[in-house]
CSV table of C-alpha atoms in Angstrom, one decimal:
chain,number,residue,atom,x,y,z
A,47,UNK,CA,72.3,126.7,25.9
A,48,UNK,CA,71.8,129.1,28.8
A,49,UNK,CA,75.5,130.8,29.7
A,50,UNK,CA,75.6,131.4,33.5
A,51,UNK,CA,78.9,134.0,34.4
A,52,UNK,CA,79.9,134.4,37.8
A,53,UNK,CA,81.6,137.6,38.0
A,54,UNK,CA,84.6,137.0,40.2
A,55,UNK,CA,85.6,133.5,40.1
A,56,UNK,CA,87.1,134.3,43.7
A,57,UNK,CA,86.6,137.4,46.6
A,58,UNK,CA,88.2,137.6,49.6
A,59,UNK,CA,86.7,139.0,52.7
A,60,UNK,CA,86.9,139.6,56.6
A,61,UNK,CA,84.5,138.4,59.2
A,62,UNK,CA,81.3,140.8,59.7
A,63,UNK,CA,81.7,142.0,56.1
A,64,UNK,CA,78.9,142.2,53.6
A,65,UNK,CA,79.5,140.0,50.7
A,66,UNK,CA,78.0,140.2,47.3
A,67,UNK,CA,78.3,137.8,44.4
A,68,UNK,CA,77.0,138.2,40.7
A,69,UNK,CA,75.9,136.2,38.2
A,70,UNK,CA,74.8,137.3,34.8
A,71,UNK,CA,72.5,135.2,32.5
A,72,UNK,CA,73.3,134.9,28.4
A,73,UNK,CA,69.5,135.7,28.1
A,74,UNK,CA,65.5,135.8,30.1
A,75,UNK,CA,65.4,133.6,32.7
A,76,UNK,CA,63.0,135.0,34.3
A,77,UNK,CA,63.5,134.4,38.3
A,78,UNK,CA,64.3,130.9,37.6
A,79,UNK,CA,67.5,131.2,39.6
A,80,UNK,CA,68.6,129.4,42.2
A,81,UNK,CA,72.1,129.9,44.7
A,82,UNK,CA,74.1,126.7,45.9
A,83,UNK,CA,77.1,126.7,48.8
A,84,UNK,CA,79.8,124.0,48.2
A,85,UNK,CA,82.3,123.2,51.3
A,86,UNK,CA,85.5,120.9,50.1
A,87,UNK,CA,84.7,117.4,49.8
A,88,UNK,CA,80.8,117.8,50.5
A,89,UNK,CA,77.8,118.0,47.8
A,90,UNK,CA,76.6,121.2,47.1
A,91,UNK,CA,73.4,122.5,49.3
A,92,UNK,CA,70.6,124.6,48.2
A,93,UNK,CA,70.4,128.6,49.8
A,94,UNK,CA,68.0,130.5,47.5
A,95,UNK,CA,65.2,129.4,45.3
A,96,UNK,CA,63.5,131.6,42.5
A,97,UNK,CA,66.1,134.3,42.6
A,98,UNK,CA,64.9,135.3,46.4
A,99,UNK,CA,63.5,132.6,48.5
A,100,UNK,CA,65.3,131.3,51.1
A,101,UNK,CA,65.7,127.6,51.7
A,102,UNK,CA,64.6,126.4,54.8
A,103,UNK,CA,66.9,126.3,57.7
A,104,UNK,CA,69.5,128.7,55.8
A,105,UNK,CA,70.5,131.9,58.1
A,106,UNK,CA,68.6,134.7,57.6
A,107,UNK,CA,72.1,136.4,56.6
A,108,UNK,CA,71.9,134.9,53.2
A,109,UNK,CA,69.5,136.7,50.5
A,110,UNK,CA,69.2,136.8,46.6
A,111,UNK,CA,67.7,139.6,44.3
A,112,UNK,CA,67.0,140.4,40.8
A,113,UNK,CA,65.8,138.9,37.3
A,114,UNK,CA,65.9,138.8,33.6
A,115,UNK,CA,69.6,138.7,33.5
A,116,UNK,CA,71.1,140.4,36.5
A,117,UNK,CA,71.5,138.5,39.9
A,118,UNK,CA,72.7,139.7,43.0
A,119,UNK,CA,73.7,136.7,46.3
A,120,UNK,CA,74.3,138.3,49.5
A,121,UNK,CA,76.1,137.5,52.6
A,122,UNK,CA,75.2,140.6,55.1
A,123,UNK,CA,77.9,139.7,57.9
A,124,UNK,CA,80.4,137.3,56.8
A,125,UNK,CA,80.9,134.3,59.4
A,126,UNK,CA,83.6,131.6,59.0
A,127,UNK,CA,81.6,128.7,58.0
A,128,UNK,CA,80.7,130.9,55.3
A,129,UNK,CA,84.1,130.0,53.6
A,130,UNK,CA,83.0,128.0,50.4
A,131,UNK,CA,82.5,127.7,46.7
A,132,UNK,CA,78.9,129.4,45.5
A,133,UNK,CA,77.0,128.6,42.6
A,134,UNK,CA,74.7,130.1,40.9
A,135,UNK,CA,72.1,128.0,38.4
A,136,UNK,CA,69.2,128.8,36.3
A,137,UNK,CA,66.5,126.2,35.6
A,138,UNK,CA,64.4,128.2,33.2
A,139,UNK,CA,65.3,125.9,29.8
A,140,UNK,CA,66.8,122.5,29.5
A,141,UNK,CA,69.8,122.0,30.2
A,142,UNK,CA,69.8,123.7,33.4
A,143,UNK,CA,73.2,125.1,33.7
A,144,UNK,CA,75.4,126.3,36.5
A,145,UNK,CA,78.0,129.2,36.7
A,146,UNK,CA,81.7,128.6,37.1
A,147,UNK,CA,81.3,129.1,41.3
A,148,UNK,CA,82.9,132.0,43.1
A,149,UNK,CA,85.2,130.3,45.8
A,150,UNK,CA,84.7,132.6,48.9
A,151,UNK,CA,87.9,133.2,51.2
A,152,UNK,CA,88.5,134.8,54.7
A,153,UNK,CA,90.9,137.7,54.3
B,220,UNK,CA,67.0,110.0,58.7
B,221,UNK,CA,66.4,112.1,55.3
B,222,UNK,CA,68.9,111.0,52.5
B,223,UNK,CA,70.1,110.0,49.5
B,224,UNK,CA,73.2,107.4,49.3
B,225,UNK,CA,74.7,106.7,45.5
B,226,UNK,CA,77.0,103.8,44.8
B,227,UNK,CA,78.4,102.3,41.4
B,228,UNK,CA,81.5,104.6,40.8
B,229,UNK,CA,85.2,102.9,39.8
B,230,UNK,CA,87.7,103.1,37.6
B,231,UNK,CA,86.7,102.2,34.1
B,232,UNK,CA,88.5,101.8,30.6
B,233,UNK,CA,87.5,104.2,28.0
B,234,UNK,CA,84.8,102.7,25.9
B,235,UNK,CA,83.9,100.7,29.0
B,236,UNK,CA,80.6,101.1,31.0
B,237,UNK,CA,79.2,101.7,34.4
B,238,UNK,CA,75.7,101.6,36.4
B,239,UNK,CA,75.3,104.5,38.8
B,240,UNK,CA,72.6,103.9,42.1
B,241,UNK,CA,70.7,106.5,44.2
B,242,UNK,CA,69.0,105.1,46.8
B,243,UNK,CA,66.4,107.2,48.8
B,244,UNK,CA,65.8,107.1,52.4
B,245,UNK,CA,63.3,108.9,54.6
B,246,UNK,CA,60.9,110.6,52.0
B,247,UNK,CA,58.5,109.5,49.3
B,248,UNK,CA,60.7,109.1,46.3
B,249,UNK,CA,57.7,108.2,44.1
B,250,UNK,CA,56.6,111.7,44.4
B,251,UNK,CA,59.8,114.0,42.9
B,252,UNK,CA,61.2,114.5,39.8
B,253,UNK,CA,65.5,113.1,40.3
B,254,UNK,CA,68.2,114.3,38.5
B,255,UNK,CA,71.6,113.1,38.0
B,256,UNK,CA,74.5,116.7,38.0
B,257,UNK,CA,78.5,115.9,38.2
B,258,UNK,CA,81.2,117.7,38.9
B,259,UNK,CA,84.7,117.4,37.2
B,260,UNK,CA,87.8,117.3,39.2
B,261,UNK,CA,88.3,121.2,40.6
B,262,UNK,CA,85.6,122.4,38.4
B,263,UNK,CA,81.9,123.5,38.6
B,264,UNK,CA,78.9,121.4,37.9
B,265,UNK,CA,77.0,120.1,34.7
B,266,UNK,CA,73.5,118.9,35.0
B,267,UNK,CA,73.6,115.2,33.0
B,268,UNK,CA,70.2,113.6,33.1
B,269,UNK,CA,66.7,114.3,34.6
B,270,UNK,CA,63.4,112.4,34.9
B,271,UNK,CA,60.0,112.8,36.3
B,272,UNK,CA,58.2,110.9,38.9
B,273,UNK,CA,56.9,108.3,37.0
B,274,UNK,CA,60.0,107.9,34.4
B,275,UNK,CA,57.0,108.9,32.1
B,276,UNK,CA,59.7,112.0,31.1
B,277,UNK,CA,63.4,112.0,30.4
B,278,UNK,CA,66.2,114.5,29.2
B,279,UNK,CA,69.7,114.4,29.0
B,280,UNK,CA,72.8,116.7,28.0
B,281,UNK,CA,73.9,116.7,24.6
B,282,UNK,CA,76.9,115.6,25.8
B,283,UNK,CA,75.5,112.4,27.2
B,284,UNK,CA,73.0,111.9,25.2
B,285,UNK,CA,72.8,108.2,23.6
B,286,UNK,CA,75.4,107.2,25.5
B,287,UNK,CA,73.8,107.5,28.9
B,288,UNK,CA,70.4,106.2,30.2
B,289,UNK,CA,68.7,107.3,33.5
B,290,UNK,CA,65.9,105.2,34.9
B,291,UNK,CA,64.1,104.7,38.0
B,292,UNK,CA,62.7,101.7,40.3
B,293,UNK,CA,60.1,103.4,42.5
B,294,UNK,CA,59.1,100.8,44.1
B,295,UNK,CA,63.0,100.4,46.0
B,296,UNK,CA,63.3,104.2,46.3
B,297,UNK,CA,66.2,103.6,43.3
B,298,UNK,CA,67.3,105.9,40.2
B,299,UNK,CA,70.2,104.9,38.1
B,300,UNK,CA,72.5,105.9,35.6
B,301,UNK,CA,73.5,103.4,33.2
B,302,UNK,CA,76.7,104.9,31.3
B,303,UNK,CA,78.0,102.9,28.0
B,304,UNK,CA,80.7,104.3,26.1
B,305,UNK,CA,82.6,105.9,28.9
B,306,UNK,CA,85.0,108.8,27.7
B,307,UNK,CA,88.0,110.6,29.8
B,308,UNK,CA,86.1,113.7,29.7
B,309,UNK,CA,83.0,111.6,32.0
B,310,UNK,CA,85.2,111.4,34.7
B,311,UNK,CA,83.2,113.5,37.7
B,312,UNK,CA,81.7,112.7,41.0
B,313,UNK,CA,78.4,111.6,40.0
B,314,UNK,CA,75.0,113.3,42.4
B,315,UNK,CA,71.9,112.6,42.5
B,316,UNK,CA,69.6,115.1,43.6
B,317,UNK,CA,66.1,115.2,44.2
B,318,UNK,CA,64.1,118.3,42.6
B,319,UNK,CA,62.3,120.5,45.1
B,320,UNK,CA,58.5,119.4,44.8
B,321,UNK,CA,56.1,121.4,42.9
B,322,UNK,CA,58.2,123.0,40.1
B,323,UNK,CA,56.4,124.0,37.1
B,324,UNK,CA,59.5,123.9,34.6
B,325,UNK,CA,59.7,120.9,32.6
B,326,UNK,CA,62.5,119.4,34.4
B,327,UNK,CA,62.2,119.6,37.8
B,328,UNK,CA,63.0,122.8,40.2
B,329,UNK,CA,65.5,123.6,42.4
B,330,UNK,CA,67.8,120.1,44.0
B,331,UNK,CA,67.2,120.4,47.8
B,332,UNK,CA,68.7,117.5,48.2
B,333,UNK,CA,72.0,116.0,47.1
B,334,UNK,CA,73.7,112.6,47.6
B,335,UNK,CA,77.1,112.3,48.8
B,336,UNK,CA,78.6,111.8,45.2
B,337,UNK,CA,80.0,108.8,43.6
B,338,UNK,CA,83.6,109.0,41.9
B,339,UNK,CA,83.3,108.0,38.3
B,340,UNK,CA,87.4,107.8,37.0
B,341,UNK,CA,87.7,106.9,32.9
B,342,UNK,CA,91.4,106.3,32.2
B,343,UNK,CA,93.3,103.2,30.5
């Protein structure tokens, strides 16, 4: 199976700040990468697509870069209903598998 | 409006069994590959079981695997998850989610759309 590692399993920032959040893939996926935001006690929702498309209706201050191995997920001015758990998943080979979430905080 | 709404969960015995629903509201379920991912209590998510518009294709996670069966009724806008065998380790919110439409990989795309999650709870 795929391994998906999330770099920091927690980050704490202040409001306006640029975020970034990593995830590393055990091998190739291509841009078969996708970003999810989970909010307590609400299913997760869908940000970025293929490594760098965003989902319709998400803010424009949400992006995603990279491939192969190396992912980038960035937040360019932190606002407070930012505060959540993001995950990063690749869908490149069965079974699709998720990373361990980076839980995002206000400082 | 545009949904998804799951029923089914409880609290089951181990060894017991359980039938997960996903009903679809508002879009044409017949046309997207579904896909059933849970989450454990305070931990991350695990895909479990996919299958393509027709049912015509199926996978599940080896840690499911003969022990759970997804199916669909696209005629009522339904996929299920029929779950024998039940184990402590199953216990999870169970989503569906719908695969984003289009995706060349063999099981399904992106999920842009999630249900609300059902609570599945295996404990004597």
């Amino acid at each position: 199976d795929i391994q998906m590692t999330q770099l920091s399993s927690s980050l704490s920032a202040s409001v306006g700040d640029r975020v970034t959040i990593t995830c590393q893939a055990s091998q190739n996926i291509g841009n078969y990468l996708n970003w999810y935001q989970q909010k307590p006690g609400r299913a997760p929702e869908l940000l970025i697509y293929d490594a760098s498309n965003l989902e319709t209706g998400v803010p424009s201050r949400f992006s995603g870069s990279g491939s192969g191995t190396d992912f980038t997920f960035t937040i360019i001015s932190l606002q407070p209903e930012d505060i959540a758990t993001y995950y990063c998943q690749q869908y490149d080979m069965v079974p699709y598998t998720f990373g361990q979430g980076t839980k995002l905080e206000i400082k | 409006e545009v949904q998804l709404v799951e029923s089914g969960g409880g609290l089951v015995q181990p060894g017991g069994s359980l039938r997960l629903s996903c009903v679809a509201y508002g879009f044409a379920f017949r046309n997207y590959e579904m896909s059933w991912v849970r989450q454990t209590p305070g931990q991350g998510l695990e895909w479990v079981s996919y299958t393509s518009s027709a049912g015509s294709a199926i996978y599940y996670a080896d840690s499911v695997k003969g022990r759970f069966t997804i199916s669909r009724d696209n005629a009522n806008k339904s996929l299920f998850l029929q779950m024998n065998s039940l184990r402590a380790e199953d216990t999870a919110i169970y989503y569906c989610a719908r695969a984003k439409f289009g995706s060349p990989k063999v099981a399904g795309g992106p999920y842009d759309m999630w249900g609300q999650g059902t609570m599945v709870t295996v404990s004597s």
